[in-house]
Amino acid sequence: MTAPTSPSPPPPPLPPLSLSPTTTRSPTILREANLFP
């Protein structure tokens, strides 16, 4: 596949930490927790 000249779109924003405790199992939440201890 040939990559387009324009840069790829930025990834969607991470979900807030104020979500249900079950979402803390998601790797994205864990990464956000590391950014905001």
Coordinates of N, CA and C in Angstrom, one line a residue:
M1 N 0.8 -1.2 0.0 CA 0.0 0.0 0.0 C 0.9 1.3 0.0
T2 N 0.6 2.2 -0.9 CA 1.4 3.4 -0.9 C 0.8 4.4 0.1
A3 N 1.7 4.9 1.0 CA 1.2 5.9 2.0 C 0.9 7.2 1.3
P4 N -0.2 7.9 1.7 CA -0.5 9.2 1.2 C 0.5 10.3 1.6
T5 N 0.6 11.3 0.8 CA 1.5 12.4 1.1 C 1.1 13.1 2.4
S6 N -0.2 13.2 2.6 CA -0.7 13.9 3.8 C -0.5 13.0 5.0
P7 N -0.1 13.6 6.2 CA 0.1 12.8 7.4 C -1.2 12.2 7.9
S8 N -1.0 11.1 8.5 CA -2.2 10.4 9.0 C -2.9 11.2 10.1
P9 N -4.2 11.1 10.2 CA -4.9 11.9 11.2 C -4.5 11.5 12.6
P10 N -4.6 12.4 13.6 CA -4.2 12.1 15.0 C -5.2 11.1 15.6
P11 N -4.7 10.3 16.5 CA -5.6 9.3 17.2 C -6.6 10.0 18.0
P12 N -7.8 9.4 18.3 CA -8.9 10.0 19.0 C -8.4 10.3 20.5
P13 N -9.0 11.3 21.1 CA -8.6 11.6 22.5 C -8.9 10.5 23.4
L14 N -8.0 10.3 24.5 CA -8.2 9.3 25.4 C -9.5 9.6 26.3
P15 N -10.2 8.5 26.7 CA -11.4 8.7 27.5 C -11.0 9.3 28.9
P16 N -11.8 10.0 29.5 CA -11.5 10.6 30.9 C -11.4 9.5 31.9
L17 N -10.6 9.8 33.0 CA -10.4 8.8 34.0 C -11.7 8.7 34.9
S18 N -12.7 9.5 34.7 CA -13.9 9.5 35.5 C -14.9 8.5 35.0
L19 N -14.4 7.5 34.2 CA -15.3 6.5 33.7 C -15.5 5.4 34.8
S20 N -16.2 4.3 34.4 CA -16.4 3.2 35.4 C -15.1 2.5 35.7
P21 N -15.0 2.0 36.9 CA -13.8 1.3 37.4 C -13.4 0.1 36.4
T22 N -14.4 -0.4 35.7 CA -14.1 -1.5 34.8 C -13.2 -1.0 33.6
T23 N -13.3 0.2 33.3 CA -12.6 0.7 32.2 C -11.1 0.9 32.5
T24 N -10.8 0.9 33.8 CA -9.4 1.0 34.2 C -8.5 -0.2 33.7
R25 N -9.2 -1.2 33.3 CA -8.5 -2.4 32.8 C -8.0 -2.1 31.4
S26 N -8.5 -1.1 30.7 CA -8.1 -0.8 29.4 C -6.7 -0.2 29.4
P27 N -5.8 -0.7 28.4 CA -4.4 -0.2 28.4 C -4.4 1.4 28.2
T28 N -5.4 1.9 27.5 CA -5.4 3.4 27.3 C -5.5 4.1 28.6
I29 N -6.4 3.6 29.5 CA -6.6 4.2 30.8 C -5.3 4.1 31.6
L30 N -4.7 2.9 31.5 CA -3.4 2.7 32.3 C -2.4 3.7 31.8
R31 N -2.3 4.0 30.5 CA -1.3 5.0 30.0 C -1.7 6.4 30.5
E32 N -2.9 6.7 30.6 CA -3.4 8.0 31.0 C -3.0 8.1 32.5
A33 N -3.2 7.0 33.3 CA -2.9 7.1 34.7 C -1.4 7.3 34.9
N34 N -0.6 6.8 34.0 CA 0.8 7.0 34.2 C 1.2 8.5 33.9
L35 N 0.4 9.1 33.0 CA 0.7 10.6 32.7 C 0.2 11.4 33.9
F36 N -0.9 11.0 34.5 CA -1.5 11.7 35.6 C -1.5 10.8 36.9
P37 N -0.4 10.7 37.6 CA -0.4 9.8 38.8 C -1.3 10.4 39.9

